[in-house]
PDB file of C-alpha atoms in Angstrom:
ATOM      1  CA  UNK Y1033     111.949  89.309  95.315  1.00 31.00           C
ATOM      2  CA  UNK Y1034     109.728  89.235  91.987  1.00 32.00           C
ATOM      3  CA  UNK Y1035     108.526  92.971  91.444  1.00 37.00           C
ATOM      4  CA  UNK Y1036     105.302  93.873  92.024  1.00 38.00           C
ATOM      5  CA  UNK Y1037     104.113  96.831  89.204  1.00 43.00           C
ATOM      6  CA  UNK Y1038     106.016  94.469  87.111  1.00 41.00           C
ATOM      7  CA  UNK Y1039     103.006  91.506  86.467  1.00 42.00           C
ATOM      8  CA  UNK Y1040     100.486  93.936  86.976  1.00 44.00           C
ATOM      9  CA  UNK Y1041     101.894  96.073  83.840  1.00 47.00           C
ATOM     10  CA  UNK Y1042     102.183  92.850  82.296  1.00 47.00           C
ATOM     11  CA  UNK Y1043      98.645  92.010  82.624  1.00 47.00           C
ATOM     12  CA  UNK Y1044      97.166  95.386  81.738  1.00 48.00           C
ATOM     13  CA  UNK Y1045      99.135  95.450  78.764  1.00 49.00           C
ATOM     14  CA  UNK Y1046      97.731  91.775  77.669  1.00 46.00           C
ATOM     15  CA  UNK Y1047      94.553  93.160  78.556  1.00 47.00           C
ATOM     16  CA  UNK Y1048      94.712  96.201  76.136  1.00 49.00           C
ATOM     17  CA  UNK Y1049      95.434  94.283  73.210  1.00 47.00           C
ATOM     18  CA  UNK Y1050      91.872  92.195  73.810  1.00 44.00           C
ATOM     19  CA  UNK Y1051      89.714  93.321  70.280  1.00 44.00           C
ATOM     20  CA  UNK Y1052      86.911  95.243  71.376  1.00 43.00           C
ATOM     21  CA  UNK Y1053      84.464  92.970  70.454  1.00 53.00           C
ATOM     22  CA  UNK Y1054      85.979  89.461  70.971  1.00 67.00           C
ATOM     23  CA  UNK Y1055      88.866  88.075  73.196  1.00 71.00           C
ATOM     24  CA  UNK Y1056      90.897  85.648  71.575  1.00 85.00           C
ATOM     25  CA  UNK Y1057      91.187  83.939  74.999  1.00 81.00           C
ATOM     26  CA  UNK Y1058      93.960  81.253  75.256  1.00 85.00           C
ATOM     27  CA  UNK Y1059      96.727  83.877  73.445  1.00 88.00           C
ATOM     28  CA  UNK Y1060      95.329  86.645  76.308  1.00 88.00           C
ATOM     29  CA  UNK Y1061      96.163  83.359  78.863  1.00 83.00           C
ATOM     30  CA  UNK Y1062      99.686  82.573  77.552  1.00 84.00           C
ATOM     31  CA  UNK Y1063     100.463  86.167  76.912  1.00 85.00           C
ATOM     32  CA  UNK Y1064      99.814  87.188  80.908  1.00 80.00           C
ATOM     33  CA  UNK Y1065     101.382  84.251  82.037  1.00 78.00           C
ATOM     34  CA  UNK Y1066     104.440  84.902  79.943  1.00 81.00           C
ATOM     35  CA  UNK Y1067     104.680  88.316  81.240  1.00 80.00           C
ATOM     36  CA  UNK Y1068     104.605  87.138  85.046  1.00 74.00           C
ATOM     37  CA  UNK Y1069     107.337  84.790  84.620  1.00 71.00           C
ATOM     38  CA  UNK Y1070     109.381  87.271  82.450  1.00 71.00           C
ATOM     39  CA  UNK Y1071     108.981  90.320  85.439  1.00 68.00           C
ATOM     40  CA  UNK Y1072     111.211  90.154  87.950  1.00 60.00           C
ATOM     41  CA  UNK Y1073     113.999  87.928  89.517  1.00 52.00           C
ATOM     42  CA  UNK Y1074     115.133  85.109  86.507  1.00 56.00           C
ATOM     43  CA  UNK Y1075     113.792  82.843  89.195  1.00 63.00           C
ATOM     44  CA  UNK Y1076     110.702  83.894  91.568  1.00 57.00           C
ATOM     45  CA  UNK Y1077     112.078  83.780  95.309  1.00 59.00           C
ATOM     46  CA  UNK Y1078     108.645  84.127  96.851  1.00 65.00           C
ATOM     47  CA  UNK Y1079     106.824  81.392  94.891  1.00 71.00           C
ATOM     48  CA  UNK Y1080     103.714  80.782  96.668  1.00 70.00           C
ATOM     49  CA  UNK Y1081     102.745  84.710  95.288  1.00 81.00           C
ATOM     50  CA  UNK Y1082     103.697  84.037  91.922  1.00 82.00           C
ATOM     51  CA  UNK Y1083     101.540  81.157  91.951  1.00 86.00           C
ATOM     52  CA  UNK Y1084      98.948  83.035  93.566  1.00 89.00           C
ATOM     53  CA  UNK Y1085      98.846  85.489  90.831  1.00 88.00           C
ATOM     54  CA  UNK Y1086      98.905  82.589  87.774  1.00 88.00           C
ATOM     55  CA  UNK Y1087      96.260  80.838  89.070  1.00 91.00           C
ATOM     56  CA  UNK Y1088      93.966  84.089  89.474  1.00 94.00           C
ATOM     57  CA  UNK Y1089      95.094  84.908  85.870  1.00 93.00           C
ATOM     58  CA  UNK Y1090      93.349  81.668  84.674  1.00 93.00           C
ATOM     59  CA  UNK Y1091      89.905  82.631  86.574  1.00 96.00           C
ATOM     60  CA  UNK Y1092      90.293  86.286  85.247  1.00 96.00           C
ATOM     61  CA  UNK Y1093      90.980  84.684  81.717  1.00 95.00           C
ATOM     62  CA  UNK Y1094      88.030  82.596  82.385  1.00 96.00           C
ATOM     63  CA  UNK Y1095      85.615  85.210  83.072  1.00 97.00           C
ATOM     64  CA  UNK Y1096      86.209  86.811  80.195  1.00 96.00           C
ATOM     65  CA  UNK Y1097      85.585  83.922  77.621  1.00 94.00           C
ATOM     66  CA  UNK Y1098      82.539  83.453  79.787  1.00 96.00           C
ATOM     67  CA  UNK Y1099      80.603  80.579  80.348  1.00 97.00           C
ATOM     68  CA  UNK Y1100      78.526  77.506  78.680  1.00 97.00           C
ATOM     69  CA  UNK Y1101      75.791  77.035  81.333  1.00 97.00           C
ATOM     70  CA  UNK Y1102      75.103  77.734  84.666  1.00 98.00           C
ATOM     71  CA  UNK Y1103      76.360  75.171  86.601  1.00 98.00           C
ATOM     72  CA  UNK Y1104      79.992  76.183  85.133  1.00 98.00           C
ATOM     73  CA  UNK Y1105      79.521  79.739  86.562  1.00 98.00           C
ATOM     74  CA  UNK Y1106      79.250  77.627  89.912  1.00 98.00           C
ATOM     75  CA  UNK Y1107      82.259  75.637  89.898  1.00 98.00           C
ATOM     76  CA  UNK Y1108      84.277  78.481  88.850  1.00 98.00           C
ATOM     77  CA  UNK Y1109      83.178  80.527  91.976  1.00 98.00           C
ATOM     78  CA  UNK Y1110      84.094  77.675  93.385  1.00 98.00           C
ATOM     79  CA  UNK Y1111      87.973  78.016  92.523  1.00 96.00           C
ATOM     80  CA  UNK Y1112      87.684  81.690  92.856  1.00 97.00           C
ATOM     81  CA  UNK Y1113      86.775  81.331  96.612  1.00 96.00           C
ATOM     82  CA  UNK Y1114      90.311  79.694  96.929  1.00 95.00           C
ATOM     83  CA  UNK Y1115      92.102  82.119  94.821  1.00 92.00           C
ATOM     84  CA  UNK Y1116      90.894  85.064  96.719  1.00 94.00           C
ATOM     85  CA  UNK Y1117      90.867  83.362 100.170  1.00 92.00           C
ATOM     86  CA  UNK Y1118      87.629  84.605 100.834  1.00 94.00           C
ATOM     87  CA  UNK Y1119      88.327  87.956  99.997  1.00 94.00           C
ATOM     88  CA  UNK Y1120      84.838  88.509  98.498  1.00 96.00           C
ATOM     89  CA  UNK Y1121      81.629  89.897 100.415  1.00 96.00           C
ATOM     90  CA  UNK Y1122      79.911  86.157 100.701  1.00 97.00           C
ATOM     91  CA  UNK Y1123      76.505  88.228  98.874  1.00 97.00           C
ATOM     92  CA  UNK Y1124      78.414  88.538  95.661  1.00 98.00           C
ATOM     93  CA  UNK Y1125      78.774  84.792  95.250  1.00 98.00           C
ATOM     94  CA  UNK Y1126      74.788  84.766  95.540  1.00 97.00           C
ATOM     95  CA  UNK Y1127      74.449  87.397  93.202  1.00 97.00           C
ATOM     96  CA  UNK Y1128      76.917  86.642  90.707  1.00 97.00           C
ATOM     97  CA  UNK Y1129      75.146  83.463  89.813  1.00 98.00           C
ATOM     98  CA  UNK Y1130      71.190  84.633  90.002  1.00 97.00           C
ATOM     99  CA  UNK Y1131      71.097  88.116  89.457  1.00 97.00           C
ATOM    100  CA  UNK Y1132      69.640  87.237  85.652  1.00 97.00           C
ATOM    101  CA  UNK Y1133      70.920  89.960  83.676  1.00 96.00           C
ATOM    102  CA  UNK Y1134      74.241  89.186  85.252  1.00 97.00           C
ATOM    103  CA  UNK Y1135      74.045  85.716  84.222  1.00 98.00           C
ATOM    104  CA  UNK Y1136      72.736  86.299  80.629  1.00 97.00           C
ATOM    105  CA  UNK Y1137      75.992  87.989  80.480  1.00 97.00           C
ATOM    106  CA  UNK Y1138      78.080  85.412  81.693  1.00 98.00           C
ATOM    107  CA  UNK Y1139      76.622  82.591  79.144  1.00 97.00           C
ATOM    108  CA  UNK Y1140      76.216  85.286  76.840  1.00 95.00           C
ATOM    109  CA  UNK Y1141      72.967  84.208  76.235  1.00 95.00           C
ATOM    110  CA  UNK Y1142      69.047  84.587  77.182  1.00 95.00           C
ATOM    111  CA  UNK Y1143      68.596  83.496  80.885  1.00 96.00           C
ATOM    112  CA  UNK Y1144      65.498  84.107  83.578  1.00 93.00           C
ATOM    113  CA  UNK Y1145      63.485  86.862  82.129  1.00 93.00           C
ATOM    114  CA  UNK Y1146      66.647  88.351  79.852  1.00 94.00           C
ATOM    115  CA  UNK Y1147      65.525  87.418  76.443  1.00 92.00           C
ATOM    116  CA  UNK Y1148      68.907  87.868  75.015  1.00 89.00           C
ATOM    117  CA  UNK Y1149      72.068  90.229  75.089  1.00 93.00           C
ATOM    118  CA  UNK Y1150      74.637  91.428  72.493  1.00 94.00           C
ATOM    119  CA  UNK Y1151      77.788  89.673  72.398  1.00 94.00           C
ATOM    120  CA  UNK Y1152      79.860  92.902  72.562  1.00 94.00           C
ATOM    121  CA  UNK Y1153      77.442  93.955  75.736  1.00 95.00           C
ATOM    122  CA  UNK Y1154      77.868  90.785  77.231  1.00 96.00           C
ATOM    123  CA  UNK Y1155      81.898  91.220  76.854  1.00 95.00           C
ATOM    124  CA  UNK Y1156      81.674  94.618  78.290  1.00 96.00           C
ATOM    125  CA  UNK Y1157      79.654  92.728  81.468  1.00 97.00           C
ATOM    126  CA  UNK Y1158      82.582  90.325  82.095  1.00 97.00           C
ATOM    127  CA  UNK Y1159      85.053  93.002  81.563  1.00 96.00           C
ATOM    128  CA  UNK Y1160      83.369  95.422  84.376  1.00 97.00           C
ATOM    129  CA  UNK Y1161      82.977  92.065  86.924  1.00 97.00           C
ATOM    130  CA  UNK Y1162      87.044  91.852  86.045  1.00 97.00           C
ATOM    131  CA  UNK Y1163      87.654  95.509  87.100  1.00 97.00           C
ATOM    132  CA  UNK Y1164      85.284  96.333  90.147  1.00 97.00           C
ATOM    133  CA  UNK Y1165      85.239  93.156  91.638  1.00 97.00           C
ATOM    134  CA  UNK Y1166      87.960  90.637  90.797  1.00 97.00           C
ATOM    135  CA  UNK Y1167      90.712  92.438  90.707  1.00 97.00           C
ATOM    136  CA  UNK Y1168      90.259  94.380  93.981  1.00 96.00           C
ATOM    137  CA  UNK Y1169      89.602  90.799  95.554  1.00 95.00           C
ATOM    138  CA  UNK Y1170      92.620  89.342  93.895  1.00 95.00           C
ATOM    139  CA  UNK Y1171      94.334  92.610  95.475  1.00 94.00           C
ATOM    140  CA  UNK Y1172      93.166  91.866  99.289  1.00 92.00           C
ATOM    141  CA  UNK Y1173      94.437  88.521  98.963  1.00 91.00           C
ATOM    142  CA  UNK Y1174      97.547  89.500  98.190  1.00 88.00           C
ATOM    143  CA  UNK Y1175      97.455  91.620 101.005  1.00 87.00           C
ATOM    144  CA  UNK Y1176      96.482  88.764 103.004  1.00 82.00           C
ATOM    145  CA  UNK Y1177      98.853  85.958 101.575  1.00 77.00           C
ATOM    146  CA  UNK Y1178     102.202  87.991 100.837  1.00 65.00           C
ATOM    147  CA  UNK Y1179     104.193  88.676 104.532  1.00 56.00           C
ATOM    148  CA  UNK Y1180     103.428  84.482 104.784  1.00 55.00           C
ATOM    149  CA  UNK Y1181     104.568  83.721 101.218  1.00 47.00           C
ATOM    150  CA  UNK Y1182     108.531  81.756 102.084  1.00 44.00           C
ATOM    151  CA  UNK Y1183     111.124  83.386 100.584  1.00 45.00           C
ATOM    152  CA  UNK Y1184     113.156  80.382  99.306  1.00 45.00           C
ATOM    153  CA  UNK Y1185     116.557  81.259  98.268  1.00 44.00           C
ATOM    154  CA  UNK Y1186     118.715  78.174  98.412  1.00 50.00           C
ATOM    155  CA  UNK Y1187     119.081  77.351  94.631  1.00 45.00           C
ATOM    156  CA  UNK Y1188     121.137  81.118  94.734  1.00 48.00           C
ATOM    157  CA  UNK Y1189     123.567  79.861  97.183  1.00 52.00           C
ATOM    158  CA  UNK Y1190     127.330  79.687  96.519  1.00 51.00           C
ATOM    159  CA  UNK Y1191     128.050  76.496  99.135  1.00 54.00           C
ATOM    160  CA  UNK Y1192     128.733  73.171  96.611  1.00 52.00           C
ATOM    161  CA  UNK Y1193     126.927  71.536  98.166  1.00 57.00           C
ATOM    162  CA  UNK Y1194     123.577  73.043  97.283  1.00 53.00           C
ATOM    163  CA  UNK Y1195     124.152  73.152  93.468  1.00 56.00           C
ATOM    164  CA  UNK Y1196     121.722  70.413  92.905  1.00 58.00           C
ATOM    165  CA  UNK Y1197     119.023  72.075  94.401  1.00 55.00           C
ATOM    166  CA  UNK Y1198     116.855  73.931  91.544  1.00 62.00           C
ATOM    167  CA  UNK Y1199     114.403  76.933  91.894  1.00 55.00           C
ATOM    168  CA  UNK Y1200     110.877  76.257  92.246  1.00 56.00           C
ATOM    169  CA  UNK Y1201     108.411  76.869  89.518  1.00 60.00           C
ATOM    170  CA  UNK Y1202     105.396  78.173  90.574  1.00 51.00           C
ATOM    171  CA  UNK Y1203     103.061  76.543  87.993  1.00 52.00           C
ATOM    172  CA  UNK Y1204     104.448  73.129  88.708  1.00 54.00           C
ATOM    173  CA  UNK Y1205     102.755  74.070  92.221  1.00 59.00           C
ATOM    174  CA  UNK Y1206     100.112  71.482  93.007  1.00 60.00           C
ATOM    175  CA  UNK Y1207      98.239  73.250  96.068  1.00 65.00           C
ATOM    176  CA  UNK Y1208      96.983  77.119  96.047  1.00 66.00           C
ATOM    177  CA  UNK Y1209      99.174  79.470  97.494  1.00 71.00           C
ATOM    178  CA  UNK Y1210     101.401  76.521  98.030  1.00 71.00           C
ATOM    179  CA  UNK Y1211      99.148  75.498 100.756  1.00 81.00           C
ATOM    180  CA  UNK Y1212      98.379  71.787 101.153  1.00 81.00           C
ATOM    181  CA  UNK Y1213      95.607  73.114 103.429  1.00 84.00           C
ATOM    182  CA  UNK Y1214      93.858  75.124 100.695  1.00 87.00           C
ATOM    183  CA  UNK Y1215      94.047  71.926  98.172  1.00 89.00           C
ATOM    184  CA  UNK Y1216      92.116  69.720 101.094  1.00 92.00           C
ATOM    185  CA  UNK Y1217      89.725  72.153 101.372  1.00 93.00           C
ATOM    186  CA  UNK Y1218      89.276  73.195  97.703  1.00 94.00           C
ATOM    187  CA  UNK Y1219      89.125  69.269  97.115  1.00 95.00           C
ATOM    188  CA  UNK Y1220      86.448  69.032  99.529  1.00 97.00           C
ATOM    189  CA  UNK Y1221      84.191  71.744  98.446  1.00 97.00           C
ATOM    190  CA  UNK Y1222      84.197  70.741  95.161  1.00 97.00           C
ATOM    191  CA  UNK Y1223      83.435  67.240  96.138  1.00 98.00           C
ATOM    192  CA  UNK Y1224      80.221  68.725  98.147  1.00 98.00           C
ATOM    193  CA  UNK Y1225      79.006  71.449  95.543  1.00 98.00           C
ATOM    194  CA  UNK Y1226      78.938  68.575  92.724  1.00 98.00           C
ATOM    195  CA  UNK Y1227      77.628  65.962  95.150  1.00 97.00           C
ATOM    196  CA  UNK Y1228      74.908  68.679  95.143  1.00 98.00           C
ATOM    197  CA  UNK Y1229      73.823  69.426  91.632  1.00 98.00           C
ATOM    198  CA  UNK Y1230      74.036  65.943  90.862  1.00 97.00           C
ATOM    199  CA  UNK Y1231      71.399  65.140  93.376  1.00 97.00           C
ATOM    200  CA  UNK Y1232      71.423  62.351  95.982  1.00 97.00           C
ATOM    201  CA  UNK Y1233      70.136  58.438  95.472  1.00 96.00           C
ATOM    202  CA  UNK Y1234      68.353  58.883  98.753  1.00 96.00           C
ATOM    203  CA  UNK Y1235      67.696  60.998 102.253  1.00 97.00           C
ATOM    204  CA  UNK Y1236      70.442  58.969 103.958  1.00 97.00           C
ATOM    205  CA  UNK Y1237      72.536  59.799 101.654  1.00 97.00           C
ATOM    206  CA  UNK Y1238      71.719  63.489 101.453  1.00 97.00           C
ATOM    207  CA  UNK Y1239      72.161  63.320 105.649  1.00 97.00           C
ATOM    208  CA  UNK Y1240      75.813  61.816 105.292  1.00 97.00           C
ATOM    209  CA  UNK Y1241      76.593  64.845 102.533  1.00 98.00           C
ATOM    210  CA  UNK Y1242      74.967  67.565 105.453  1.00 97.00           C
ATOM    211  CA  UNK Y1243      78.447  66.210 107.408  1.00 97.00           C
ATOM    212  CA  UNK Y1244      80.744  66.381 104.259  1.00 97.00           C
ATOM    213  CA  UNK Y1245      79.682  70.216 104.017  1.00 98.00           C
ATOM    214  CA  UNK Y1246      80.307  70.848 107.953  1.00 97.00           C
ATOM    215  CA  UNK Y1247      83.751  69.829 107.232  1.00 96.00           C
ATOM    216  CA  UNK Y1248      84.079  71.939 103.761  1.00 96.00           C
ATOM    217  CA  UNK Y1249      82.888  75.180 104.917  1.00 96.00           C
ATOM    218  CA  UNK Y1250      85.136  74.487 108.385  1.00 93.00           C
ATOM    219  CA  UNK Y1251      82.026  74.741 110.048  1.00 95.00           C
ATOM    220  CA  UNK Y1252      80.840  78.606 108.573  1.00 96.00           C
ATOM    221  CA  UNK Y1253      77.423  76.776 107.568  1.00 97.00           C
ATOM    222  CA  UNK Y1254      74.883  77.689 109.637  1.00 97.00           C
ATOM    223  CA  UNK Y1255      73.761  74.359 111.448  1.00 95.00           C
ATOM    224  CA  UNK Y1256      69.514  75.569 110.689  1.00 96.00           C
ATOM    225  CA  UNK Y1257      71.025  75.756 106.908  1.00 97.00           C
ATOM    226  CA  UNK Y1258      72.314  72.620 106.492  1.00 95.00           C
ATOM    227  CA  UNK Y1259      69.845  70.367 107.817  1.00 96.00           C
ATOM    228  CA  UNK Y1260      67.344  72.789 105.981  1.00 95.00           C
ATOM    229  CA  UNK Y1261      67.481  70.142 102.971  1.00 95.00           C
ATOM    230  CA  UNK Y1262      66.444  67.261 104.732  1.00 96.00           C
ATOM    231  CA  UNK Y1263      63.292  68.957 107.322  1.00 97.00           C
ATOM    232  CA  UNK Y1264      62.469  70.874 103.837  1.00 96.00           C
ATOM    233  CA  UNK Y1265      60.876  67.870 102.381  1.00 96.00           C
ATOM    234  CA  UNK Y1266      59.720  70.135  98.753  1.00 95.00           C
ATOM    235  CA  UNK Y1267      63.577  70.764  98.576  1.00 96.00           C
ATOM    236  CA  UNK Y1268      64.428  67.448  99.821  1.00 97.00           C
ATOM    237  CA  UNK Y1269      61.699  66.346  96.933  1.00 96.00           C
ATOM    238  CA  UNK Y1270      64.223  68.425  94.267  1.00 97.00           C
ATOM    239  CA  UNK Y1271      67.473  66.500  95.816  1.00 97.00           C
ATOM    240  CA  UNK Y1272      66.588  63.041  96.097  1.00 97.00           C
ATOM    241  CA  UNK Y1273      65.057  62.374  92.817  1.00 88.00           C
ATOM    242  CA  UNK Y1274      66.148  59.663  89.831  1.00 85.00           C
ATOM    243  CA  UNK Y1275      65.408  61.923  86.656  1.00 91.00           C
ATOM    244  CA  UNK Y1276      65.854  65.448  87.905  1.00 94.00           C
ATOM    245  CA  UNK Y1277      63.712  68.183  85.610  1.00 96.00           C
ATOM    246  CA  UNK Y1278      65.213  71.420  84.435  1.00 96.00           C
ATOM    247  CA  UNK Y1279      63.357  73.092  87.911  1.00 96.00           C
ATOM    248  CA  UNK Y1280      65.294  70.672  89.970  1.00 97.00           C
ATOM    249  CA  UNK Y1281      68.540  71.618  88.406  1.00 97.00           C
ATOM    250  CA  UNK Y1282      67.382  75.210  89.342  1.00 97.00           C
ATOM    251  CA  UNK Y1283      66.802  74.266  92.606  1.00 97.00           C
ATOM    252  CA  UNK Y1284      69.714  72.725  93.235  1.00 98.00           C
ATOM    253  CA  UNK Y1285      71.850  75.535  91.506  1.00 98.00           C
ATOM    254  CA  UNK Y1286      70.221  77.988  93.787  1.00 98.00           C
ATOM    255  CA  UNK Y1287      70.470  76.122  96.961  1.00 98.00           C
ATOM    256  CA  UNK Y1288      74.639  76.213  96.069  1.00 98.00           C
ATOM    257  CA  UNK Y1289      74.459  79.973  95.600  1.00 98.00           C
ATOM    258  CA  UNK Y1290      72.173  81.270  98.121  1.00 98.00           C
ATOM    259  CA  UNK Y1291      73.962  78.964 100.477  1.00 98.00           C
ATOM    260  CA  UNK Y1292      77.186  76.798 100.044  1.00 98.00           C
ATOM    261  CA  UNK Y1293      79.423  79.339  98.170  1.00 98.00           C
ATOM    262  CA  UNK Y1294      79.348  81.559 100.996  1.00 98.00           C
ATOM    263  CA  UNK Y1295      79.406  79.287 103.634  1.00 98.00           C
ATOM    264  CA  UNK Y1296      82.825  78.022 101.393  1.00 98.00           C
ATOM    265  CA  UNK Y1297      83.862  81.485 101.281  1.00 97.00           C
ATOM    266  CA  UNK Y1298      84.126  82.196 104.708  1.00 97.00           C
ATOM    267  CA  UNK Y1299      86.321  78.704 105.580  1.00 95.00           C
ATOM    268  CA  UNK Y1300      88.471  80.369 102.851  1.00 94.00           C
ATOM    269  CA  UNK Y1301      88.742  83.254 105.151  1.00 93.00           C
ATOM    270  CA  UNK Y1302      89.130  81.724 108.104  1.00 90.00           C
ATOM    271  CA  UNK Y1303      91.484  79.598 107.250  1.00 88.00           C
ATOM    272  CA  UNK Y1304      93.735  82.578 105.285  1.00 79.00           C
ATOM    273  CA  UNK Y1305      96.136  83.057 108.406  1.00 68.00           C
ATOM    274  CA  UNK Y1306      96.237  79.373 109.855  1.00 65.00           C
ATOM    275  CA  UNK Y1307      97.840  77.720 107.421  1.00 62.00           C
ATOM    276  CA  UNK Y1308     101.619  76.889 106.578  1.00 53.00           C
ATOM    277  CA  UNK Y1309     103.371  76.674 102.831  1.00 51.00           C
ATOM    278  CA  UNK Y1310     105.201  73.988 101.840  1.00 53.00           C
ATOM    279  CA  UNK Y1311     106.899  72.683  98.858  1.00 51.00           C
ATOM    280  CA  UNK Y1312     105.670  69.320  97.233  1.00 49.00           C
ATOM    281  CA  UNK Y1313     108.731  66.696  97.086  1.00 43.00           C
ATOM    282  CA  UNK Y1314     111.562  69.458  98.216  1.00 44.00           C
ATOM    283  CA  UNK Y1315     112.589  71.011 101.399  1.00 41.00           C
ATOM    284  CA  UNK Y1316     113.669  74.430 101.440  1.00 33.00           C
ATOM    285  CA  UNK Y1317     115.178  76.773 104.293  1.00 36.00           C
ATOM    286  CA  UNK Y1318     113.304  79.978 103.685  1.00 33.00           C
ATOM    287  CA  UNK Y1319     112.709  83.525 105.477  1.00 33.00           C
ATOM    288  CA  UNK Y1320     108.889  84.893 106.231  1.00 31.00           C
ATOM    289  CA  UNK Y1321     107.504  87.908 107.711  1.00 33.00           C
ATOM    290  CA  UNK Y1322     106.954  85.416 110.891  1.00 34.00           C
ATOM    291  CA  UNK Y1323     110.897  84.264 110.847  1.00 28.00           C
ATOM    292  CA  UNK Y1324     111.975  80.869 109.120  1.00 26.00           C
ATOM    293  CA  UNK Y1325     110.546  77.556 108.442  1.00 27.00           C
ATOM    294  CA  UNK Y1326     112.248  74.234 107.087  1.00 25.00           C
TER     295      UNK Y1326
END
């Protein structure tokens, strides 16, 4: 079983050697990542949590460069609604991406009525997100992925006839949490949230995306929200139109936060404890906290 102060002393210690006022960003990456797959076990036995915790290390990472425009901040919530399996108060997603001194601090630059912001306080903004709010979320879904997470053990075995078989890598992982549930659904949201800001060629088409979204939240929209767009007809105006304006955008980016992200959030919670983990291209006998699974 891969230890679990060790990655987490790992990652603090990456963290502490950030400069104060700049983060060289892709060393902090490979550093933490380095550290996770040095802790522990030679091999990880419970894979799906090691590649749990890699794959939050590259949103953490991320929020910490920051971010080149709005939109971005979007797509990353996005992925982080996965990697915390909707661990996060659905408000926060709303918040995150239009509270405007928030966001000025994410593009480290002037945004709504924030004029501008100093690099080093904009650093210090990411870096408090990081400590109140992403890692306690990372944290809960931990708590929420780890007695399902397979222990898969049969590349230790002695019997000859299993020395072919070779330890998983978690990285190599296609799906989140080893899930082939979560990458359908992550595949599907971020169909629907870019289907979105890029705006729709007309209102039948905007109708047929209402259904995508029922099927990428898992339902969690409200059914008033998402026909909202289409009865709306000054947001339906902002939607459907050939050469969107910088308001449009705005719209559009607002509609996503104020309403898709957490509709997308709760699936991700609802779906936490109904799904099963699986290895791409391998079969594996393992043990769970729910007995085995081939």
């Amino acid at each position: 079983m891969i230890s679990q102060q060790a990655p987490l002393a790992g990652l603090q210690t990456a963290l502490e050697r950030a400069d104060a006022q700049t983060v060289d960003t892709e060393r902090l990456r490979e550093q933490v990542h380095t550290a996770l797959e040095e802790a522990g076990v030679e091999t990880p036995t419970r894979p799906a949590s090691a590649k749990l915790t890699h794959d939050q290390t590259d949103l953490l990472v991320d929020l910490l460069e920051g971010f080149s425009s709005r939109r971005e901040i979007l797509e990353w919530e996005q992925e982080l609604v996965i990697q915390t399996v909707g661990q996060l108060e659905d408000s926060w997603f709303t918040r995150v991406a239009s509270d405007a001194p928030t966001v000025s601090a994410l593009l480290g630059e002037p945004w709504g009525e924030v004029d501008g912001i100093r690099p080093d306080l904009a650093l210090e903004v990411r870096r408090g997100i990081v400590a109140k709010d992403l890692l306690p979320a990372f944290h809960a879904a931990h708590e929420v992925a780890r007695w399902s997470a397979v222990e898969r053990v049969d590349h230790l075995a002695d019997d000859p006839d299993q020395e072919d078989m070779e330890p998983i890598e978690p990285r190599d992982q296609e799906y989140p949490l080893m899930r082939p549930a979560f990458g359908e659904i992550a595949g599907q949201q971020e169909a629907a949230l870019g289907q979105l800001l890029e705006g729709f060629e007309s209102p039948e088409q905007l109708l047929a995306w209402a259904l995508q979204v029922v099927g990428a939240s898992y339902a969690e929209i409200e059914r008033e929200t998402i026909t909202q767009p289409y009865f709306e007809l000054p947001i339906r105006r902002r939607l459907v139109a050939d050469e969107p304006t910088e308001e449009d955008m705005f719209i559009r980016e607002s509609w996503a936060a104020e309403y898709l992200l957490p509709a997308f959030n709760r699936a991700a919670d609802a779906l936490a404890d109904r799904t099963t983990e699986v290895t791409a291209g391998q079969q594996y006998r393992g043990e769970s906290g729910d007995g085995s699974i081939t």
